[in-house]
């Protein structure tokens, strides 16, 4: 799927292409915004456009020139392009990787055009790696463009932020996102979008992981006060983060209903289930559970045993969230 299939990025893309056309493109760009909205795809499209020798009138790569043929060649990247991401078995980008990238950027372009590097996710750079990038960001050789991609600016040092032009990318509106997902064959986009904060590409990934079935199963289990072990096992093939997001979404609806509000639009059956789940809940306990959930989210990157974390939370849910009249 090409980045041009993400219409919510059209404006940002058009601005970047126009800057390139007027020779005003910054040497260090930082594309940032929520995960799952297509930032990396936009970075690659921009790189392709920069390496194209005859861009189209709107600025996109032509797909036919020598530069585009080199970009499209199987198995090896364009000689003036380099992508930097964490090595296969690593979570971070190392200082050695950044040093190699800096050397690459300082070589002369092989085709007298741009030399482009995409760093994604840039917030995966170690502190030393980010420091090693500073000099290149500060005094980039002519024709070099570094495109950094990051979900969270707070994870990047201020020294990097101040040396890049920041391009904020936003998720589409709910209507645009739902329409786009429908075009990808997602029949029931509301739940997915609510779970992922409206990020359509993430919603698509999670659909493929079976998140909707797990969520609906969990809601049914909670309604029947099923045992924590069984309910927790519904998420055993999914990252712990998705279990925590799922519980958080349910709890948010219960708190909204308790405050006299309405559910978010999740589909009629789910809304009815959540309404039943919210009946008789003790609000003090519900807020206490909310705090537990936040603590679990803060620790989610280092769980000792995800199944145990899930079971423990569900046991707490059963204790705190069940109406008093059902207890004992
Ligand atoms: Zn071209």
mmCIF file with all atom_site columns, C-alpha atoms in Angstrom, residues 136-219:
data_model
loop_
_atom_site.group_PDB
_atom_site.id
_atom_site.type_symbol
_atom_site.label_atom_id
_atom_site.label_alt_id
_atom_site.label_comp_id
_atom_site.label_asym_id
_atom_site.label_entity_id
_atom_site.label_seq_id
_atom_site.pdbx_PDB_ins_code
_atom_site.Cartn_x
_atom_site.Cartn_y
_atom_site.Cartn_z
_atom_site.occupancy
_atom_site.B_iso_or_equiv
_atom_site.pdbx_formal_charge
_atom_site.auth_seq_id
_atom_site.auth_comp_id
_atom_site.auth_asym_id
_atom_site.auth_atom_id
_atom_site.pdbx_PDB_model_num
ATOM 1  C CA . UNK A 1 136 ? 25.134  16.048  11.038 1.00 0.00 ? 136 UNK A CA 1
ATOM 2  C CA . UNK A 1 137 ? 21.840  17.741  11.887 1.00 0.00 ? 137 UNK A CA 1
ATOM 3  C CA . UNK A 1 138 ? 23.627  20.977  12.654 1.00 0.00 ? 138 UNK A CA 1
ATOM 4  C CA . UNK A 1 139 ? 25.911  21.137  9.637  1.00 0.00 ? 139 UNK A CA 1
ATOM 5  C CA . UNK A 1 140 ? 24.408  18.860  7.021  1.00 0.00 ? 140 UNK A CA 1
ATOM 6  C CA . UNK A 1 141 ? 26.306  18.551  3.745  1.00 0.00 ? 141 UNK A CA 1
ATOM 7  C CA . UNK A 1 142 ? 24.582  20.109  0.734  1.00 0.00 ? 142 UNK A CA 1
ATOM 8  C CA . UNK A 1 143 ? 21.802  17.927  -0.642 1.00 0.00 ? 143 UNK A CA 1
ATOM 9  C CA . UNK A 1 144 ? 21.465  15.811  2.493  1.00 0.00 ? 144 UNK A CA 1
ATOM 10 C CA . UNK A 1 145 ? 17.996  15.345  3.981  1.00 0.00 ? 145 UNK A CA 1
ATOM 11 C CA . UNK A 1 146 ? 17.451  13.465  7.225  1.00 0.00 ? 146 UNK A CA 1
ATOM 12 C CA . UNK A 1 147 ? 13.873  12.449  7.903  1.00 0.00 ? 147 UNK A CA 1
ATOM 13 C CA . UNK A 1 148 ? 13.226  11.420  11.496 1.00 0.00 ? 148 UNK A CA 1
ATOM 14 C CA . UNK A 1 149 ? 9.971   9.699   12.434 1.00 0.00 ? 149 UNK A CA 1
ATOM 15 C CA . UNK A 1 150 ? 8.726   9.520   16.026 1.00 0.00 ? 150 UNK A CA 1
ATOM 16 C CA . UNK A 1 151 ? 5.549   8.754   17.972 1.00 0.00 ? 151 UNK A CA 1
ATOM 17 C CA . UNK A 1 152 ? 6.554   10.670  21.063 1.00 0.00 ? 152 UNK A CA 1
ATOM 18 C CA . UNK A 1 153 ? 8.566   13.883  21.058 1.00 0.00 ? 153 UNK A CA 1
ATOM 19 C CA . UNK A 1 154 ? 9.106   13.606  24.803 1.00 0.00 ? 154 UNK A CA 1
ATOM 20 C CA . UNK A 1 155 ? 11.454  10.687  24.170 1.00 0.00 ? 155 UNK A CA 1
ATOM 21 C CA . UNK A 1 156 ? 13.794  12.747  21.999 1.00 0.00 ? 156 UNK A CA 1
ATOM 22 C CA . UNK A 1 157 ? 16.444  15.026  23.498 1.00 0.00 ? 157 UNK A CA 1
ATOM 23 C CA . UNK A 1 158 ? 15.818  18.768  23.204 1.00 0.00 ? 158 UNK A CA 1
ATOM 24 C CA . UNK A 1 159 ? 19.088  19.072  21.270 1.00 0.00 ? 159 UNK A CA 1
ATOM 25 C CA . UNK A 1 160 ? 17.647  16.918  18.471 1.00 0.00 ? 160 UNK A CA 1
ATOM 26 C CA . UNK A 1 161 ? 14.248  18.628  18.534 1.00 0.00 ? 161 UNK A CA 1
ATOM 27 C CA . UNK A 1 162 ? 15.752  22.086  18.185 1.00 0.00 ? 162 UNK A CA 1
ATOM 28 C CA . UNK A 1 163 ? 17.781  21.056  15.130 1.00 0.00 ? 163 UNK A CA 1
ATOM 29 C CA . UNK A 1 164 ? 14.854  19.637  13.153 1.00 0.00 ? 164 UNK A CA 1
ATOM 30 C CA . UNK A 1 165 ? 11.872  21.190  11.500 1.00 0.00 ? 165 UNK A CA 1
ATOM 31 C CA . UNK A 1 166 ? 8.962   19.524  13.216 1.00 0.00 ? 166 UNK A CA 1
ATOM 32 C CA . UNK A 1 167 ? 6.044   18.358  11.120 1.00 0.00 ? 167 UNK A CA 1
ATOM 33 C CA . UNK A 1 168 ? 3.041   17.401  13.266 1.00 0.00 ? 168 UNK A CA 1
ATOM 34 C CA . UNK A 1 169 ? 0.845   14.712  11.716 1.00 0.00 ? 169 UNK A CA 1
ATOM 35 C CA . UNK A 1 170 ? -2.633  14.038  13.038 1.00 0.00 ? 170 UNK A CA 1
ATOM 36 C CA . UNK A 1 171 ? -4.986  11.084  12.862 1.00 0.00 ? 171 UNK A CA 1
ATOM 37 C CA . UNK A 1 172 ? -7.993  11.396  10.551 1.00 0.00 ? 172 UNK A CA 1
ATOM 38 C CA . UNK A 1 173 ? -11.441 12.312  11.835 1.00 0.00 ? 173 UNK A CA 1
ATOM 39 C CA . UNK A 1 174 ? -13.530 9.362   13.014 1.00 0.00 ? 174 UNK A CA 1
ATOM 40 C CA . UNK A 1 175 ? -15.614 9.479   9.829  1.00 0.00 ? 175 UNK A CA 1
ATOM 41 C CA . UNK A 1 176 ? -12.601 9.473   7.501  1.00 0.00 ? 176 UNK A CA 1
ATOM 42 C CA . UNK A 1 177 ? -10.932 6.701   9.518  1.00 0.00 ? 177 UNK A CA 1
ATOM 43 C CA . UNK A 1 178 ? -14.067 4.523   9.509  1.00 0.00 ? 178 UNK A CA 1
ATOM 44 C CA . UNK A 1 179 ? -14.524 5.026   5.775  1.00 0.00 ? 179 UNK A CA 1
ATOM 45 C CA . UNK A 1 180 ? -10.903 4.152   5.079  1.00 0.00 ? 180 UNK A CA 1
ATOM 46 C CA . UNK A 1 181 ? -11.100 1.016   7.232  1.00 0.00 ? 181 UNK A CA 1
ATOM 47 C CA . UNK A 1 182 ? -14.324 -0.009  5.477  1.00 0.00 ? 182 UNK A CA 1
ATOM 48 C CA . UNK A 1 183 ? -12.357 0.246   2.227  1.00 0.00 ? 183 UNK A CA 1
ATOM 49 C CA . UNK A 1 184 ? -9.841  -2.211  3.730  1.00 0.00 ? 184 UNK A CA 1
ATOM 50 C CA . UNK A 1 185 ? -12.626 -4.698  4.440  1.00 0.00 ? 185 UNK A CA 1
ATOM 51 C CA . UNK A 1 186 ? -13.098 -3.895  8.139  1.00 0.00 ? 186 UNK A CA 1
ATOM 52 C CA . UNK A 1 187 ? -16.813 -4.386  8.808  1.00 0.00 ? 187 UNK A CA 1
ATOM 53 C CA . UNK A 1 188 ? -16.914 -3.109  12.353 1.00 0.00 ? 188 UNK A CA 1
ATOM 54 C CA . UNK A 1 189 ? -14.396 -0.251  12.676 1.00 0.00 ? 189 UNK A CA 1
ATOM 55 C CA . UNK A 1 190 ? -15.858 1.574   15.704 1.00 0.00 ? 190 UNK A CA 1
ATOM 56 C CA . UNK A 1 191 ? -14.457 -0.668  18.423 1.00 0.00 ? 191 UNK A CA 1
ATOM 57 C CA . UNK A 1 192 ? -11.010 -0.821  16.821 1.00 0.00 ? 192 UNK A CA 1
ATOM 58 C CA . UNK A 1 193 ? -10.826 2.945   16.398 1.00 0.00 ? 193 UNK A CA 1
ATOM 59 C CA . UNK A 1 194 ? -11.893 3.527   19.990 1.00 0.00 ? 194 UNK A CA 1
ATOM 60 C CA . UNK A 1 195 ? -9.187  1.123   21.172 1.00 0.00 ? 195 UNK A CA 1
ATOM 61 C CA . UNK A 1 196 ? -6.382  2.741   19.204 1.00 0.00 ? 196 UNK A CA 1
ATOM 62 C CA . UNK A 1 197 ? -7.290  6.399   19.626 1.00 0.00 ? 197 UNK A CA 1
ATOM 63 C CA . UNK A 1 198 ? -8.393  6.751   16.012 1.00 0.00 ? 198 UNK A CA 1
ATOM 64 C CA . UNK A 1 199 ? -5.161  5.560   14.338 1.00 0.00 ? 199 UNK A CA 1
ATOM 65 C CA . UNK A 1 200 ? -6.333  3.641   11.240 1.00 0.00 ? 200 UNK A CA 1
ATOM 66 C CA . UNK A 1 201 ? -3.192  1.640   10.377 1.00 0.00 ? 201 UNK A CA 1
ATOM 67 C CA . UNK A 1 202 ? -2.942  0.443   13.941 1.00 0.00 ? 202 UNK A CA 1
ATOM 68 C CA . UNK A 1 203 ? -6.623  -0.492  13.870 1.00 0.00 ? 203 UNK A CA 1
ATOM 69 C CA . UNK A 1 204 ? -5.958  -2.598  10.784 1.00 0.00 ? 204 UNK A CA 1
ATOM 70 C CA . UNK A 1 205 ? -3.013  -4.392  12.421 1.00 0.00 ? 205 UNK A CA 1
ATOM 71 C CA . UNK A 1 206 ? -5.055  -5.145  15.524 1.00 0.00 ? 206 UNK A CA 1
ATOM 72 C CA . UNK A 1 207 ? -7.988  -6.423  13.496 1.00 0.00 ? 207 UNK A CA 1
ATOM 73 C CA . UNK A 1 208 ? -5.577  -8.911  11.935 1.00 0.00 ? 208 UNK A CA 1
ATOM 74 C CA . UNK A 1 209 ? -4.433  -9.999  15.408 1.00 0.00 ? 209 UNK A CA 1
ATOM 75 C CA . UNK A 1 210 ? -8.005  -10.882 16.393 1.00 0.00 ? 210 UNK A CA 1
ATOM 76 C CA . UNK A 1 211 ? -8.514  -8.040  18.851 1.00 0.00 ? 211 UNK A CA 1
ATOM 77 C CA . UNK A 1 212 ? -12.250 -7.621  18.188 1.00 0.00 ? 212 UNK A CA 1
ATOM 78 C CA . UNK A 1 213 ? -13.039 -11.248 19.063 1.00 0.00 ? 213 UNK A CA 1
ATOM 79 C CA . UNK A 1 214 ? -10.883 -11.087 22.192 1.00 0.00 ? 214 UNK A CA 1
ATOM 80 C CA . UNK A 1 215 ? -12.586 -7.868  23.317 1.00 0.00 ? 215 UNK A CA 1
ATOM 81 C CA . UNK A 1 216 ? -16.115 -9.167  22.736 1.00 0.00 ? 216 UNK A CA 1
ATOM 82 C CA . UNK A 1 217 ? -15.208 -12.420 24.498 1.00 0.00 ? 217 UNK A CA 1
ATOM 83 C CA . UNK A 1 218 ? -13.815 -10.540 27.473 1.00 0.00 ? 218 UNK A CA 1
ATOM 84 C CA . UNK A 1 219 ? -16.959 -8.415  27.750 1.00 0.00 ? 219 UNK A CA 1
#
